[in-house]
Amino acid sequence: QVQLVESGGGLVQAGGSLRLSCAASGSIFGINVMGWYRQAPGKQREVVATMTSIGVSNYIDSVKGRFTISRDNRANTVYLQMNSLKPEDTAVYYCNYKGPGSWADGYWGQGTQVTVSS
């Protein structure tokens, strides 16, 4: 089992910045992937950014150049620095962990609301 606790969401004006954090605890070992997903009202959940435990990252096109994912493997924490936020970034952001024994869906955090006003 893996537990994920997110923090850092909130309300920000367009063009502003927020930093999300997600601390993982439990059975964390081996090569794994931590990432951020988001779900806007009426839309499907989508992946935003992921990073493997060896530092390989991926982003969806709409956030490239604005968002940066990073990890502190010693603290089992993943971060998402979000700059130049747009109203269309408004969503509930979820942290996800996938690793040995949990590659199919992984574990999810409770979600944190990010609201960007225009």
mmCIF file with all atom_site columns, C-alpha atoms in Angstrom:
data_model
loop_
_atom_site.group_PDB
_atom_site.id
_atom_site.type_symbol
_atom_site.label_atom_id
_atom_site.label_alt_id
_atom_site.label_comp_id
_atom_site.label_asym_id
_atom_site.label_entity_id
_atom_site.label_seq_id
_atom_site.pdbx_PDB_ins_code
_atom_site.Cartn_x
_atom_site.Cartn_y
_atom_site.Cartn_z
_atom_site.occupancy
_atom_site.B_iso_or_equiv
_atom_site.pdbx_formal_charge
_atom_site.auth_seq_id
_atom_site.auth_comp_id
_atom_site.auth_asym_id
_atom_site.auth_atom_id
_atom_site.pdbx_PDB_model_num
ATOM 1   C CA . GLN A 1 1   ? 0.000   0.000  0.000   1.00 0.00 ? 1   GLN A CA 1
ATOM 2   C CA . VAL A 1 2   ? 1.045   3.545  -0.749  1.00 0.00 ? 2   VAL A CA 1
ATOM 3   C CA . GLN A 1 3   ? -0.473  6.674  0.740   1.00 0.00 ? 3   GLN A CA 1
ATOM 4   C CA . LEU A 1 4   ? -0.284  10.017 -1.021  1.00 0.00 ? 4   LEU A CA 1
ATOM 5   C CA . VAL A 1 5   ? -0.904  13.398 0.592   1.00 0.00 ? 5   VAL A CA 1
ATOM 6   C CA . GLU A 1 6   ? -1.162  16.453 -1.625  1.00 0.00 ? 6   GLU A CA 1
ATOM 7   C CA . SER A 1 7   ? -0.912  20.118 -0.790  1.00 0.00 ? 7   SER A CA 1
ATOM 8   C CA . GLY A 1 8   ? -0.511  23.455 -2.480  1.00 0.00 ? 8   GLY A CA 1
ATOM 9   C CA . GLY A 1 9   ? -3.672  24.068 -4.459  1.00 0.00 ? 9   GLY A CA 1
ATOM 10  C CA . GLY A 1 10  ? -5.624  27.287 -4.326  1.00 0.00 ? 10  GLY A CA 1
ATOM 11  C CA . LEU A 1 11  ? -6.980  30.269 -6.184  1.00 0.00 ? 11  LEU A CA 1
ATOM 12  C CA . VAL A 1 12  ? -4.703  32.347 -8.368  1.00 0.00 ? 12  VAL A CA 1
ATOM 13  C CA . GLN A 1 13  ? -5.112  34.930 -11.094 1.00 0.00 ? 13  GLN A CA 1
ATOM 14  C CA . ALA A 1 14  ? -4.198  34.146 -14.675 1.00 0.00 ? 14  ALA A CA 1
ATOM 15  C CA . GLY A 1 15  ? -0.466  34.478 -15.157 1.00 0.00 ? 15  GLY A CA 1
ATOM 16  C CA . GLY A 1 16  ? 0.247   33.528 -11.581 1.00 0.00 ? 16  GLY A CA 1
ATOM 17  C CA . SER A 1 17  ? 2.047   30.534 -10.114 1.00 0.00 ? 17  SER A CA 1
ATOM 18  C CA . LEU A 1 18  ? 1.339   27.684 -7.746  1.00 0.00 ? 18  LEU A CA 1
ATOM 19  C CA . ARG A 1 19  ? 3.414   24.796 -6.477  1.00 0.00 ? 19  ARG A CA 1
ATOM 20  C CA . LEU A 1 20  ? 1.843   21.453 -5.690  1.00 0.00 ? 20  LEU A CA 1
ATOM 21  C CA . SER A 1 21  ? 3.463   18.889 -3.437  1.00 0.00 ? 21  SER A CA 1
ATOM 22  C CA . CYS A 1 22  ? 2.706   15.219 -2.941  1.00 0.00 ? 22  CYS A CA 1
ATOM 23  C CA . ALA A 1 23  ? 4.307   13.160 -0.209  1.00 0.00 ? 23  ALA A CA 1
ATOM 24  C CA . ALA A 1 24  ? 4.235   9.397  -0.569  1.00 0.00 ? 24  ALA A CA 1
ATOM 25  C CA . SER A 1 25  ? 4.572   6.840  2.199   1.00 0.00 ? 25  SER A CA 1
ATOM 26  C CA . GLY A 1 26  ? 4.284   3.089  2.472   1.00 0.00 ? 26  GLY A CA 1
ATOM 27  C CA . SER A 1 27  ? 5.619   0.406  0.139   1.00 0.00 ? 27  SER A CA 1
ATOM 28  C CA . ILE A 1 28  ? 7.810   2.489  -2.131  1.00 0.00 ? 28  ILE A CA 1
ATOM 29  C CA . PHE A 1 29  ? 10.631  0.622  -3.804  1.00 0.00 ? 29  PHE A CA 1
ATOM 30  C CA . GLY A 1 30  ? 12.235  -0.114 -7.124  1.00 0.00 ? 30  GLY A CA 1
ATOM 31  C CA . ILE A 1 31  ? 11.668  1.787  -10.305 1.00 0.00 ? 31  ILE A CA 1
ATOM 32  C CA . ASN A 1 32  ? 8.462   3.775  -10.020 1.00 0.00 ? 32  ASN A CA 1
ATOM 33  C CA . VAL A 1 33  ? 6.611   6.672  -11.574 1.00 0.00 ? 33  VAL A CA 1
ATOM 34  C CA . MET A 1 34  ? 5.006   9.573  -9.770  1.00 0.00 ? 34  MET A CA 1
ATOM 35  C CA . GLY A 1 35  ? 2.904   12.081 -11.564 1.00 0.00 ? 35  GLY A CA 1
ATOM 36  C CA . TRP A 1 36  ? 0.133   14.607 -11.638 1.00 0.00 ? 36  TRP A CA 1
ATOM 37  C CA . TYR A 1 37  ? -3.241  14.241 -13.296 1.00 0.00 ? 37  TYR A CA 1
ATOM 38  C CA . ARG A 1 38  ? -6.112  16.688 -13.444 1.00 0.00 ? 38  ARG A CA 1
ATOM 39  C CA . GLN A 1 39  ? -9.827  16.600 -13.958 1.00 0.00 ? 39  GLN A CA 1
ATOM 40  C CA . ALA A 1 40  ? -11.859 19.624 -14.913 1.00 0.00 ? 40  ALA A CA 1
ATOM 41  C CA . PRO A 1 41  ? -15.655 19.704 -14.481 1.00 0.00 ? 41  PRO A CA 1
ATOM 42  C CA . GLY A 1 42  ? -17.353 17.658 -17.171 1.00 0.00 ? 42  GLY A CA 1
ATOM 43  C CA . LYS A 1 43  ? -14.074 16.340 -18.544 1.00 0.00 ? 43  LYS A CA 1
ATOM 44  C CA . GLN A 1 44  ? -12.103 13.142 -18.230 1.00 0.00 ? 44  GLN A CA 1
ATOM 45  C CA . ARG A 1 45  ? -9.082  12.922 -16.012 1.00 0.00 ? 45  ARG A CA 1
ATOM 46  C CA . GLU A 1 46  ? -5.906  13.575 -17.967 1.00 0.00 ? 46  GLU A CA 1
ATOM 47  C CA . VAL A 1 47  ? -2.242  13.159 -17.239 1.00 0.00 ? 47  VAL A CA 1
ATOM 48  C CA . VAL A 1 48  ? -0.370  16.422 -16.791 1.00 0.00 ? 48  VAL A CA 1
ATOM 49  C CA . ALA A 1 49  ? 3.188   15.356 -16.032 1.00 0.00 ? 49  ALA A CA 1
ATOM 50  C CA . THR A 1 50  ? 5.042   12.294 -14.821 1.00 0.00 ? 50  THR A CA 1
ATOM 51  C CA . MET A 1 51  ? 8.533   11.558 -13.627 1.00 0.00 ? 51  MET A CA 1
ATOM 52  C CA . THR A 1 52  ? 10.225  8.237  -13.067 1.00 0.00 ? 52  THR A CA 1
ATOM 53  C CA . SER A 1 53  ? 12.394  7.511  -10.069 1.00 0.00 ? 53  SER A CA 1
ATOM 54  C CA . ILE A 1 54  ? 15.409  7.818  -12.351 1.00 0.00 ? 54  ILE A CA 1
ATOM 55  C CA . GLY A 1 55  ? 14.444  11.282 -13.508 1.00 0.00 ? 55  GLY A CA 1
ATOM 56  C CA . VAL A 1 56  ? 12.716  10.815 -16.858 1.00 0.00 ? 56  VAL A CA 1
ATOM 57  C CA . SER A 1 57  ? 9.836   13.262 -17.221 1.00 0.00 ? 57  SER A CA 1
ATOM 58  C CA . ASN A 1 58  ? 6.942   13.728 -19.614 1.00 0.00 ? 58  ASN A CA 1
ATOM 59  C CA . TYR A 1 59  ? 4.395   16.499 -20.048 1.00 0.00 ? 59  TYR A CA 1
ATOM 60  C CA . ILE A 1 60  ? 1.238   17.035 -21.990 1.00 0.00 ? 60  ILE A CA 1
ATOM 61  C CA . ASP A 1 61  ? 1.702   19.596 -24.729 1.00 0.00 ? 61  ASP A CA 1
ATOM 62  C CA . SER A 1 62  ? -0.562  22.197 -23.158 1.00 0.00 ? 62  SER A CA 1
ATOM 63  C CA . VAL A 1 63  ? 1.704   22.649 -20.123 1.00 0.00 ? 63  VAL A CA 1
ATOM 64  C CA . LYS A 1 64  ? 5.144   22.356 -21.721 1.00 0.00 ? 64  LYS A CA 1
ATOM 65  C CA . GLY A 1 65  ? 7.238   25.390 -20.937 1.00 0.00 ? 65  GLY A CA 1
ATOM 66  C CA . ARG A 1 66  ? 4.927   26.433 -18.085 1.00 0.00 ? 66  ARG A CA 1
ATOM 67  C CA . PHE A 1 67  ? 4.895   23.499 -15.655 1.00 0.00 ? 67  PHE A CA 1
ATOM 68  C CA . THR A 1 68  ? 7.873   21.689 -14.171 1.00 0.00 ? 68  THR A CA 1
ATOM 69  C CA . ILE A 1 69  ? 7.727   18.373 -12.366 1.00 0.00 ? 69  ILE A CA 1
ATOM 70  C CA . SER A 1 70  ? 10.445  17.396 -9.923  1.00 0.00 ? 70  SER A CA 1
ATOM 71  C CA . ARG A 1 71  ? 11.095  14.755 -7.313  1.00 0.00 ? 71  ARG A CA 1
ATOM 72  C CA . ASP A 1 72  ? 12.935  14.330 -4.069  1.00 0.00 ? 72  ASP A CA 1
ATOM 73  C CA . ASN A 1 73  ? 13.424  10.579 -3.909  1.00 0.00 ? 73  ASN A CA 1
ATOM 74  C CA . ARG A 1 74  ? 14.832  10.641 -0.392  1.00 0.00 ? 74  ARG A CA 1
ATOM 75  C CA . ALA A 1 75  ? 11.639  12.302 0.826   1.00 0.00 ? 75  ALA A CA 1
ATOM 76  C CA . ASN A 1 76  ? 9.398   10.360 -1.602  1.00 0.00 ? 76  ASN A CA 1
ATOM 77  C CA . THR A 1 77  ? 7.895   13.650 -2.678  1.00 0.00 ? 77  THR A CA 1
ATOM 78  C CA . VAL A 1 78  ? 6.926   14.934 -6.090  1.00 0.00 ? 78  VAL A CA 1
ATOM 79  C CA . TYR A 1 79  ? 6.338   18.569 -6.934  1.00 0.00 ? 79  TYR A CA 1
ATOM 80  C CA . LEU A 1 80  ? 4.594   20.412 -9.727  1.00 0.00 ? 80  LEU A CA 1
ATOM 81  C CA . GLN A 1 81  ? 5.653   24.002 -10.257 1.00 0.00 ? 81  GLN A CA 1
ATOM 82  C CA . MET A 1 82  ? 2.975   25.712 -12.307 1.00 0.00 ? 82  MET A CA 1
ATOM 83  C CA . ASN A 1 83  ? 3.787   29.065 -13.872 1.00 0.00 ? 83  ASN A CA 1
ATOM 84  C CA . SER A 1 84  ? 1.896   31.294 -16.299 1.00 0.00 ? 84  SER A CA 1
ATOM 85  C CA . LEU A 1 85  ? -1.341  29.680 -15.214 1.00 0.00 ? 85  LEU A CA 1
ATOM 86  C CA . LYS A 1 86  ? -4.363  29.956 -17.468 1.00 0.00 ? 86  LYS A CA 1
ATOM 87  C CA . PRO A 1 87  ? -8.082  29.643 -16.686 1.00 0.00 ? 87  PRO A CA 1
ATOM 88  C CA . GLU A 1 88  ? -8.105  26.377 -18.632 1.00 0.00 ? 88  GLU A CA 1
ATOM 89  C CA . ASP A 1 89  ? -5.707  24.930 -16.041 1.00 0.00 ? 89  ASP A CA 1
ATOM 90  C CA . THR A 1 90  ? -8.534  25.030 -13.520 1.00 0.00 ? 90  THR A CA 1
ATOM 91  C CA . ALA A 1 91  ? -9.155  21.499 -12.270 1.00 0.00 ? 91  ALA A CA 1
ATOM 92  C CA . VAL A 1 92  ? -8.736  19.132 -9.396  1.00 0.00 ? 92  VAL A CA 1
ATOM 93  C CA . TYR A 1 93  ? -5.155  17.916 -9.494  1.00 0.00 ? 93  TYR A CA 1
ATOM 94  C CA . TYR A 1 94  ? -4.378  14.389 -8.354  1.00 0.00 ? 94  TYR A CA 1
ATOM 95  C CA . CYS A 1 95  ? -1.073  12.826 -7.448  1.00 0.00 ? 95  CYS A CA 1
ATOM 96  C CA . ASN A 1 96  ? -0.438  9.297  -8.660  1.00 0.00 ? 96  ASN A CA 1
ATOM 97  C CA . TYR A 1 97  ? 2.114   6.635  -7.846  1.00 0.00 ? 97  TYR A CA 1
ATOM 98  C CA . LYS A 1 98  ? 2.805   3.550  -9.949  1.00 0.00 ? 98  LYS A CA 1
ATOM 99  C CA . GLY A 1 99  ? 5.391   0.937  -9.115  1.00 0.00 ? 99  GLY A CA 1
ATOM 100 C CA . PRO A 1 100 ? 6.031   -2.781 -8.683  1.00 0.00 ? 100 PRO A CA 1
ATOM 101 C CA . GLY A 1 101 ? 2.694   -4.490 -8.167  1.00 0.00 ? 101 GLY A CA 1
ATOM 102 C CA . SER A 1 102 ? 0.685   -1.384 -9.018  1.00 0.00 ? 102 SER A CA 1
ATOM 103 C CA . TRP A 1 103 ? 1.489   -0.531 -12.624 1.00 0.00 ? 103 TRP A CA 1
ATOM 104 C CA . ALA A 1 104 ? -2.099  -0.803 -13.875 1.00 0.00 ? 104 ALA A CA 1
ATOM 105 C CA . ASP A 1 105 ? -3.707  2.082  -12.030 1.00 0.00 ? 105 ASP A CA 1
ATOM 106 C CA . GLY A 1 106 ? -1.457  2.810  -9.086  1.00 0.00 ? 106 GLY A CA 1
ATOM 107 C CA . TYR A 1 107 ? -2.393  4.808  -6.040  1.00 0.00 ? 107 TYR A CA 1
ATOM 108 C CA . TRP A 1 108 ? -4.104  8.182  -5.930  1.00 0.00 ? 108 TRP A CA 1
ATOM 109 C CA . GLY A 1 109 ? -4.080  11.156 -3.668  1.00 0.00 ? 109 GLY A CA 1
ATOM 110 C CA . GLN A 1 110 ? -7.235  12.861 -2.506  1.00 0.00 ? 110 GLN A CA 1
ATOM 111 C CA . GLY A 1 111 ? -6.920  15.697 -4.990  1.00 0.00 ? 111 GLY A CA 1
ATOM 112 C CA . THR A 1 112 ? -6.311  19.403 -4.592  1.00 0.00 ? 112 THR A CA 1
ATOM 113 C CA . GLN A 1 113 ? -8.301  22.154 -6.274  1.00 0.00 ? 113 GLN A CA 1
ATOM 114 C CA . VAL A 1 114 ? -6.537  24.626 -8.530  1.00 0.00 ? 114 VAL A CA 1
ATOM 115 C CA . THR A 1 115 ? -8.635  27.554 -9.686  1.00 0.00 ? 115 THR A CA 1
ATOM 116 C CA . VAL A 1 116 ? -7.279  30.156 -12.102 1.00 0.00 ? 116 VAL A CA 1
ATOM 117 C CA . SER A 1 117 ? -9.353  33.289 -12.484 1.00 0.00 ? 117 SER A CA 1
ATOM 118 C CA . SER A 1 118 ? -9.278  35.416 -15.607 1.00 0.00 ? 118 SER A CA 1
#
